[in-house]
PDB file of C-alpha atoms in Angstrom:
ATOM      1  CA  UNK A   1     -37.631  11.312  -4.846  1.00  0.00           C
ATOM      2  CA  UNK A   2     -34.504  11.388  -2.655  1.00  0.00           C
ATOM      3  CA  UNK A   3     -32.478  14.531  -1.892  1.00  0.00           C
ATOM      4  CA  UNK A   4     -29.673  13.591  -4.301  1.00  0.00           C
ATOM      5  CA  UNK A   5     -32.034  12.826  -7.180  1.00  0.00           C
ATOM      6  CA  UNK A   6     -33.989  16.021  -6.539  1.00  0.00           C
ATOM      7  CA  UNK A   7     -30.753  18.011  -6.503  1.00  0.00           C
ATOM      8  CA  UNK A   8     -29.571  16.482  -9.791  1.00  0.00           C
ATOM      9  CA  UNK A   9     -32.988  17.130 -11.350  1.00  0.00           C
ATOM     10  CA  UNK A  10     -32.935  20.758 -10.193  1.00  0.00           C
ATOM     11  CA  UNK A  11     -29.460  21.236 -11.640  1.00  0.00           C
ATOM     12  CA  UNK A  12     -30.587  19.685 -14.933  1.00  0.00           C
ATOM     13  CA  UNK A  13     -33.587  22.006 -15.174  1.00  0.00           C
ATOM     14  CA  UNK A  14     -31.334  24.965 -14.370  1.00  0.00           C
ATOM     15  CA  UNK A  15     -28.925  23.879 -17.095  1.00  0.00           C
ATOM     16  CA  UNK A  16     -31.749  23.550 -19.629  1.00  0.00           C
ATOM     17  CA  UNK A  17     -33.059  26.990 -18.641  1.00  0.00           C
ATOM     18  CA  UNK A  18     -29.626  28.554 -19.094  1.00  0.00           C
ATOM     19  CA  UNK A  19     -29.145  26.823 -22.448  1.00  0.00           C
ATOM     20  CA  UNK A  20     -32.571  27.937 -23.638  1.00  0.00           C
ATOM     21  CA  UNK A  21     -31.928  31.569 -22.746  1.00  0.00           C
ATOM     22  CA  UNK A  22     -28.466  31.527 -24.339  1.00  0.00           C
ATOM     23  CA  UNK A  23     -29.794  30.066 -27.590  1.00  0.00           C
ATOM     24  CA  UNK A  24     -32.623  32.588 -27.760  1.00  0.00           C
ATOM     25  CA  UNK A  25     -30.343  35.519 -26.965  1.00  0.00           C
ATOM     26  CA  UNK A  26     -27.710  34.451 -29.488  1.00  0.00           C
ATOM     27  CA  UNK A  27     -30.211  33.782 -32.262  1.00  0.00           C
ATOM     28  CA  UNK A  28     -28.860  30.242 -32.753  1.00  0.00           C
ATOM     29  CA  UNK A  29     -32.336  28.744 -32.441  1.00  0.00           C
ATOM     30  CA  UNK A  30     -35.735  29.856 -33.626  1.00  0.00           C
ATOM     31  CA  UNK A  31     -38.334  30.416 -30.929  1.00  0.00           C
ATOM     32  CA  UNK A  32     -40.681  27.617 -31.863  1.00  0.00           C
ATOM     33  CA  UNK A  33     -43.024  26.337 -29.187  1.00  0.00           C
ATOM     34  CA  UNK A  34     -42.269  22.699 -28.326  1.00  0.00           C
ATOM     35  CA  UNK A  35     -45.265  20.484 -27.604  1.00  0.00           C
ATOM     36  CA  UNK A  36     -45.125  16.822 -26.584  1.00  0.00           C
ATOM     37  CA  UNK A  37     -48.027  14.623 -27.650  1.00  0.00           C
ATOM     38  CA  UNK A  38     -49.900  13.689 -24.458  1.00  0.00           C
ATOM     39  CA  UNK A  39     -52.425  11.231 -25.862  1.00  0.00           C
ATOM     40  CA  UNK A  40     -52.814   8.912 -28.803  1.00  0.00           C
ATOM     41  CA  UNK A  41     -55.708  10.309 -30.812  1.00  0.00           C
ATOM     42  CA  UNK A  42     -58.209   7.902 -32.358  1.00  0.00           C
ATOM     43  CA  UNK A  43     -59.825  10.207 -34.902  1.00  0.00           C
ATOM     44  CA  UNK A  44     -61.065  13.683 -35.735  1.00  0.00           C
ATOM     45  CA  UNK A  45     -63.268  13.829 -32.622  1.00  0.00           C
ATOM     46  CA  UNK A  46     -60.332  13.841 -30.200  1.00  0.00           C
ATOM     47  CA  UNK A  47     -57.800  15.711 -32.337  1.00  0.00           C
ATOM     48  CA  UNK A  48     -55.269  17.883 -30.500  1.00  0.00           C
ATOM     49  CA  UNK A  49     -55.858  21.622 -30.830  1.00  0.00           C
ATOM     50  CA  UNK A  50     -53.219  23.904 -32.347  1.00  0.00           C
ATOM     51  CA  UNK A  51     -54.009  27.326 -30.937  1.00  0.00           C
ATOM     52  CA  UNK A  52     -52.682  29.491 -33.770  1.00  0.00           C
ATOM     53  CA  UNK A  53     -51.308  27.908 -36.972  1.00  0.00           C
ATOM     54  CA  UNK A  54     -49.425  31.096 -37.827  1.00  0.00           C
ATOM     55  CA  UNK A  55     -47.213  30.683 -34.736  1.00  0.00           C
ATOM     56  CA  UNK A  56     -44.214  28.345 -34.979  1.00  0.00           C
ATOM     57  CA  UNK A  57     -44.952  25.033 -33.216  1.00  0.00           C
ATOM     58  CA  UNK A  58     -42.869  21.866 -32.971  1.00  0.00           C
ATOM     59  CA  UNK A  59     -45.139  18.967 -32.016  1.00  0.00           C
ATOM     60  CA  UNK A  60     -43.325  15.821 -30.862  1.00  0.00           C
ATOM     61  CA  UNK A  61     -45.421  12.762 -31.697  1.00  0.00           C
ATOM     62  CA  UNK A  62     -45.132   8.983 -31.949  1.00  0.00           C
ATOM     63  CA  UNK A  63     -46.885   6.549 -34.266  1.00  0.00           C
ATOM     64  CA  UNK A  64     -46.900   3.761 -31.734  1.00  0.00           C
ATOM     65  CA  UNK A  65     -48.552   0.894 -33.589  1.00  0.00           C
ATOM     66  CA  UNK A  66     -48.978  -0.246 -37.201  1.00  0.00           C
ATOM     67  CA  UNK A  67     -51.740   1.759 -38.844  1.00  0.00           C
ATOM     68  CA  UNK A  68     -51.663   4.457 -36.161  1.00  0.00           C
ATOM     69  CA  UNK A  69     -52.577   8.032 -37.109  1.00  0.00           C
ATOM     70  CA  UNK A  70     -52.251  11.207 -35.039  1.00  0.00           C
ATOM     71  CA  UNK A  71     -54.823  13.981 -35.469  1.00  0.00           C
ATOM     72  CA  UNK A  72     -54.353  17.729 -34.926  1.00  0.00           C
ATOM     73  CA  UNK A  73     -56.657  20.631 -35.767  1.00  0.00           C
ATOM     74  CA  UNK A  74     -56.795  24.410 -35.998  1.00  0.00           C
ATOM     75  CA  UNK A  75     -59.549  26.916 -36.767  1.00  0.00           C
ATOM     76  CA  UNK A  76     -59.301  29.731 -39.301  1.00  0.00           C
ATOM     77  CA  UNK A  77     -61.432  32.857 -39.426  1.00  0.00           C
ATOM     78  CA  UNK A  78     -59.470  34.363 -42.299  1.00  0.00           C
ATOM     79  CA  UNK A  79     -57.269  33.034 -45.065  1.00  0.00           C
ATOM     80  CA  UNK A  80     -53.760  31.903 -44.144  1.00  0.00           C
ATOM     81  CA  UNK A  81     -50.774  30.480 -45.999  1.00  0.00           C
ATOM     82  CA  UNK A  82     -50.037  27.686 -43.524  1.00  0.00           C
ATOM     83  CA  UNK A  83     -46.503  26.328 -43.201  1.00  0.00           C
ATOM     84  CA  UNK A  84     -45.994  22.646 -42.364  1.00  0.00           C
ATOM     85  CA  UNK A  85     -43.093  20.194 -42.343  1.00  0.00           C
ATOM     86  CA  UNK A  86     -42.638  16.676 -40.968  1.00  0.00           C
ATOM     87  CA  UNK A  87     -39.277  15.727 -39.449  1.00  0.00           C
ATOM     88  CA  UNK A  88     -37.921  12.354 -38.307  1.00  0.00           C
ATOM     89  CA  UNK A  89     -35.070  11.859 -35.792  1.00  0.00           C
ATOM     90  CA  UNK A  90     -31.873  10.490 -37.322  1.00  0.00           C
ATOM     91  CA  UNK A  91     -31.463   6.923 -36.059  1.00  0.00           C
ATOM     92  CA  UNK A  92     -30.575   3.534 -37.560  1.00  0.00           C
ATOM     93  CA  UNK A  93     -34.064   2.482 -36.452  1.00  0.00           C
ATOM     94  CA  UNK A  94     -35.669   5.221 -38.564  1.00  0.00           C
ATOM     95  CA  UNK A  95     -33.618   4.955 -41.761  1.00  0.00           C
ATOM     96  CA  UNK A  96     -36.682   3.655 -43.632  1.00  0.00           C
ATOM     97  CA  UNK A  97     -39.340   5.461 -41.587  1.00  0.00           C
ATOM     98  CA  UNK A  98     -40.888   7.998 -43.960  1.00  0.00           C
ATOM     99  CA  UNK A  99     -44.300   9.038 -42.631  1.00  0.00           C
ATOM    100  CA  UNK A 100     -46.789  11.221 -44.467  1.00  0.00           C
ATOM    101  CA  UNK A 101     -49.308  13.793 -43.366  1.00  0.00           C
ATOM    102  CA  UNK A 102     -52.533  15.100 -44.817  1.00  0.00           C
ATOM    103  CA  UNK A 103     -54.078  18.541 -44.479  1.00  0.00           C
ATOM    104  CA  UNK A 104     -57.845  18.052 -44.430  1.00  0.00           C
ATOM    105  CA  UNK A 105     -60.599  20.668 -44.515  1.00  0.00           C
ATOM    106  CA  UNK A 106     -63.199  22.606 -46.491  1.00  0.00           C
ATOM    107  CA  UNK A 107     -60.806  24.738 -48.501  1.00  0.00           C
ATOM    108  CA  UNK A 108     -57.808  22.472 -49.047  1.00  0.00           C
ATOM    109  CA  UNK A 109     -56.420  22.751 -52.604  1.00  0.00           C
ATOM    110  CA  UNK A 110     -56.237  19.031 -53.294  1.00  0.00           C
ATOM    111  CA  UNK A 111     -58.241  15.865 -53.686  1.00  0.00           C
ATOM    112  CA  UNK A 112     -55.769  13.190 -52.609  1.00  0.00           C
ATOM    113  CA  UNK A 113     -56.756   9.740 -51.372  1.00  0.00           C
ATOM    114  CA  UNK A 114     -56.172   9.134 -47.659  1.00  0.00           C
ATOM    115  CA  UNK A 115     -56.421   5.934 -45.564  1.00  0.00           C
ATOM    116  CA  UNK A 116     -59.124   7.327 -43.287  1.00  0.00           C
ATOM    117  CA  UNK A 117     -62.652   8.696 -43.594  1.00  0.00           C
ATOM    118  CA  UNK A 118     -63.128  12.439 -44.121  1.00  0.00           C
ATOM    119  CA  UNK A 119     -66.210  14.580 -43.581  1.00  0.00           C
ATOM    120  CA  UNK A 120     -68.463  15.451 -46.536  1.00  0.00           C
ATOM    121  CA  UNK A 121     -67.304  18.669 -48.168  1.00  0.00           C
ATOM    122  CA  UNK A 122     -63.704  18.206 -47.035  1.00  0.00           C
ATOM    123  CA  UNK A 123     -60.751  17.566 -49.296  1.00  0.00           C
ATOM    124  CA  UNK A 124     -57.240  16.386 -48.507  1.00  0.00           C
ATOM    125  CA  UNK A 125     -53.727  17.324 -49.545  1.00  0.00           C
ATOM    126  CA  UNK A 126     -51.113  14.635 -48.822  1.00  0.00           C
ATOM    127  CA  UNK A 127     -47.444  15.474 -48.263  1.00  0.00           C
ATOM    128  CA  UNK A 128     -45.067  12.507 -48.268  1.00  0.00           C
ATOM    129  CA  UNK A 129     -41.572  12.330 -46.835  1.00  0.00           C
ATOM    130  CA  UNK A 130     -38.812  12.782 -49.428  1.00  0.00           C
ATOM    131  CA  UNK A 131     -37.497   9.678 -51.153  1.00  0.00           C
ATOM    132  CA  UNK A 132     -33.847   8.722 -51.508  1.00  0.00           C
ATOM    133  CA  UNK A 133     -31.136  10.159 -49.301  1.00  0.00           C
ATOM    134  CA  UNK A 134     -32.552  12.723 -46.887  1.00  0.00           C
ATOM    135  CA  UNK A 135     -30.827  15.899 -45.767  1.00  0.00           C
ATOM    136  CA  UNK A 136     -30.263  16.280 -42.035  1.00  0.00           C
ATOM    137  CA  UNK A 137     -29.952  19.176 -39.624  1.00  0.00           C
ATOM    138  CA  UNK A 138     -29.182  19.646 -35.933  1.00  0.00           C
ATOM    139  CA  UNK A 139     -31.847  21.257 -33.738  1.00  0.00           C
ATOM    140  CA  UNK A 140     -30.071  22.936 -30.783  1.00  0.00           C
ATOM    141  CA  UNK A 141     -33.084  23.285 -28.447  1.00  0.00           C
ATOM    142  CA  UNK A 142     -33.625  19.555 -28.080  1.00  0.00           C
ATOM    143  CA  UNK A 143     -30.104  18.533 -29.052  1.00  0.00           C
ATOM    144  CA  UNK A 144     -31.424  16.154 -31.743  1.00  0.00           C
ATOM    145  CA  UNK A 145     -30.455  15.677 -35.399  1.00  0.00           C
ATOM    146  CA  UNK A 146     -33.368  15.226 -37.814  1.00  0.00           C
ATOM    147  CA  UNK A 147     -34.050  14.065 -41.315  1.00  0.00           C
ATOM    148  CA  UNK A 148     -35.554  17.023 -43.142  1.00  0.00           C
ATOM    149  CA  UNK A 149     -39.039  16.788 -44.555  1.00  0.00           C
ATOM    150  CA  UNK A 150     -40.508  18.765 -47.434  1.00  0.00           C
ATOM    151  CA  UNK A 151     -41.327  22.349 -46.361  1.00  0.00           C
ATOM    152  CA  UNK A 152     -44.861  23.092 -47.488  1.00  0.00           C
ATOM    153  CA  UNK A 153     -46.957  26.252 -47.696  1.00  0.00           C
ATOM    154  CA  UNK A 154     -50.672  25.659 -48.231  1.00  0.00           C
ATOM    155  CA  UNK A 155     -52.964  28.596 -48.940  1.00  0.00           C
ATOM    156  CA  UNK A 156     -56.236  28.066 -47.084  1.00  0.00           C
ATOM    157  CA  UNK A 157     -58.850  30.656 -47.999  1.00  0.00           C
ATOM    158  CA  UNK A 158     -62.098  29.199 -46.625  1.00  0.00           C
ATOM    159  CA  UNK A 159     -62.871  29.892 -42.935  1.00  0.00           C
ATOM    160  CA  UNK A 160     -63.424  26.745 -40.911  1.00  0.00           C
ATOM    161  CA  UNK A 161     -61.760  23.859 -39.119  1.00  0.00           C
ATOM    162  CA  UNK A 162     -58.744  22.161 -40.620  1.00  0.00           C
ATOM    163  CA  UNK A 163     -56.926  18.999 -39.595  1.00  0.00           C
ATOM    164  CA  UNK A 164     -53.396  17.711 -39.978  1.00  0.00           C
ATOM    165  CA  UNK A 165     -53.205  13.918 -39.809  1.00  0.00           C
ATOM    166  CA  UNK A 166     -49.845  12.139 -39.491  1.00  0.00           C
ATOM    167  CA  UNK A 167     -49.684   8.494 -40.603  1.00  0.00           C
ATOM    168  CA  UNK A 168     -47.488   5.962 -42.384  1.00  0.00           C
ATOM    169  CA  UNK A 169     -48.683   4.176 -45.530  1.00  0.00           C
ATOM    170  CA  UNK A 170     -46.362   1.248 -44.870  1.00  0.00           C
ATOM    171  CA  UNK A 171     -47.725   0.826 -41.337  1.00  0.00           C
ATOM    172  CA  UNK A 172     -44.357   1.586 -39.753  1.00  0.00           C
ATOM    173  CA  UNK A 173     -43.962   2.987 -36.255  1.00  0.00           C
ATOM    174  CA  UNK A 174     -41.747   5.836 -35.151  1.00  0.00           C
ATOM    175  CA  UNK A 175     -41.097   9.278 -33.703  1.00  0.00           C
ATOM    176  CA  UNK A 176     -41.676  12.470 -35.637  1.00  0.00           C
ATOM    177  CA  UNK A 177     -41.871  16.225 -35.181  1.00  0.00           C
ATOM    178  CA  UNK A 178     -44.683  18.088 -36.909  1.00  0.00           C
ATOM    179  CA  UNK A 179     -43.694  21.703 -37.552  1.00  0.00           C
ATOM    180  CA  UNK A 180     -46.600  24.115 -38.022  1.00  0.00           C
ATOM    181  CA  UNK A 181     -46.370  27.872 -38.553  1.00  0.00           C
ATOM    182  CA  UNK A 182     -43.462  30.272 -38.965  1.00  0.00           C
ATOM    183  CA  UNK A 183     -44.190  33.261 -36.731  1.00  0.00           C
ATOM    184  CA  UNK A 184     -41.851  33.402 -33.738  1.00  0.00           C
ATOM    185  CA  UNK A 185     -44.058  34.372 -30.823  1.00  0.00           C
ATOM    186  CA  UNK A 186     -42.287  33.490 -27.597  1.00  0.00           C
ATOM    187  CA  UNK A 187     -44.122  34.858 -24.559  1.00  0.00           C
ATOM    188  CA  UNK A 188     -42.576  35.045 -21.088  1.00  0.00           C
ATOM    189  CA  UNK A 189     -45.598  33.274 -19.617  1.00  0.00           C
ATOM    190  CA  UNK A 190     -44.817  30.311 -21.878  1.00  0.00           C
ATOM    191  CA  UNK A 191     -41.288  29.942 -20.483  1.00  0.00           C
ATOM    192  CA  UNK A 192     -42.038  27.444 -17.646  1.00  0.00           C
ATOM    193  CA  UNK A 193     -43.877  25.119 -20.022  1.00  0.00           C
ATOM    194  CA  UNK A 194     -41.172  25.434 -22.671  1.00  0.00           C
ATOM    195  CA  UNK A 195     -38.450  24.658 -20.113  1.00  0.00           C
ATOM    196  CA  UNK A 196     -40.389  21.586 -18.930  1.00  0.00           C
ATOM    197  CA  UNK A 197     -40.831  20.377 -22.508  1.00  0.00           C
ATOM    198  CA  UNK A 198     -37.183  20.951 -23.479  1.00  0.00           C
ATOM    199  CA  UNK A 199     -36.054  19.152 -20.301  1.00  0.00           C
ATOM    200  CA  UNK A 200     -38.166  16.120 -21.235  1.00  0.00           C
ATOM    201  CA  UNK A 201     -36.911  16.191 -24.827  1.00  0.00           C
ATOM    202  CA  UNK A 202     -33.284  16.365 -23.719  1.00  0.00           C
ATOM    203  CA  UNK A 203     -33.740  13.528 -21.210  1.00  0.00           C
ATOM    204  CA  UNK A 204     -35.122  11.134 -23.820  1.00  0.00           C
ATOM    205  CA  UNK A 205     -38.859  11.265 -23.118  1.00  0.00           C
ATOM    206  CA  UNK A 206     -39.640  11.625 -26.829  1.00  0.00           C
ATOM    207  CA  UNK A 207     -37.257   8.889 -28.000  1.00  0.00           C
ATOM    208  CA  UNK A 208     -39.160   5.645 -28.610  1.00  0.00           C
ATOM    209  CA  UNK A 209     -36.565   4.071 -30.913  1.00  0.00           C
ATOM    210  CA  UNK A 210     -35.775   1.307 -28.407  1.00  0.00           C
ATOM    211  CA  UNK A 211     -39.468   0.369 -28.331  1.00  0.00           C
ATOM    212  CA  UNK A 212     -39.670   0.342 -32.125  1.00  0.00           C
ATOM    213  CA  UNK A 213     -36.519  -1.795 -32.380  1.00  0.00           C
ATOM    214  CA  UNK A 214     -37.916  -4.259 -29.844  1.00  0.00           C
ATOM    215  CA  UNK A 215     -35.415  -3.522 -27.071  1.00  0.00           C
ATOM    216  CA  UNK A 216     -38.071  -2.149 -24.720  1.00  0.00           C
ATOM    217  CA  UNK A 217     -41.679  -3.089 -24.056  1.00  0.00           C
ATOM    218  CA  UNK A 218     -43.063   0.074 -22.508  1.00  0.00           C
ATOM    219  CA  UNK A 219     -43.275   3.732 -23.461  1.00  0.00           C
ATOM    220  CA  UNK A 220     -41.623   6.386 -21.247  1.00  0.00           C
ATOM    221  CA  UNK A 221     -43.947   7.844 -18.638  1.00  0.00           C
ATOM    222  CA  UNK A 222     -45.875  10.762 -20.095  1.00  0.00           C
ATOM    223  CA  UNK A 223     -47.290  12.425 -17.009  1.00  0.00           C
ATOM    224  CA  UNK A 224     -45.027  15.455 -16.815  1.00  0.00           C
ATOM    225  CA  UNK A 225     -45.816  18.953 -18.117  1.00  0.00           C
ATOM    226  CA  UNK A 226     -45.659  18.873 -21.887  1.00  0.00           C
ATOM    227  CA  UNK A 227     -45.223  22.537 -22.735  1.00  0.00           C
ATOM    228  CA  UNK A 228     -47.586  25.403 -23.507  1.00  0.00           C
ATOM    229  CA  UNK A 229     -51.202  24.452 -24.096  1.00  0.00           C
ATOM    230  CA  UNK A 230     -51.922  24.468 -27.819  1.00  0.00           C
TER     231      UNK A 230
END
């Protein structure tokens, strides 16, 4: 990296840091923890860990091929009314992209059919994207406008391991943000990772719309820090 590029990058990180602190101080943005998907999961065995499902997380993922599914998991020792919502960036490319997600585990209040195998004793609750015209909102941290999903609270009373699986029944590809949890728990030690994640979000690292539309053949490099470990 040359001196000029390094200088511009440093200024950009400084600008993101200042913006982040201003938004937090002014209360214009909730203190969710942004996480960028670092790997494409192939099943329950390599699901990405969500450290605490009570804490507010925003997980930036990408269904990169037809039939793709992304797997996440969390462990519960006690009952919890878990909040989830699935958002999609507003883009002409994603006007018809309406992914679903399933909450899977031993105490899930549902018995919905899912397009993947589940463990014996587990049940699944499927939440689809809304049909028709979707409401939108602007998220100031990442500077992105999203189609709203359906906010969902699921009471899980049985201790154990639970999964959230994001997929698309119509085998479409696209970007999404999986929101999990509502508790704002922003720790100072998380700040460097959050700044790195917000910088990547604001510089287009989570935007794969050109790939989906066929205008690009490769995904953005994903070897930078992706935020706090979940």
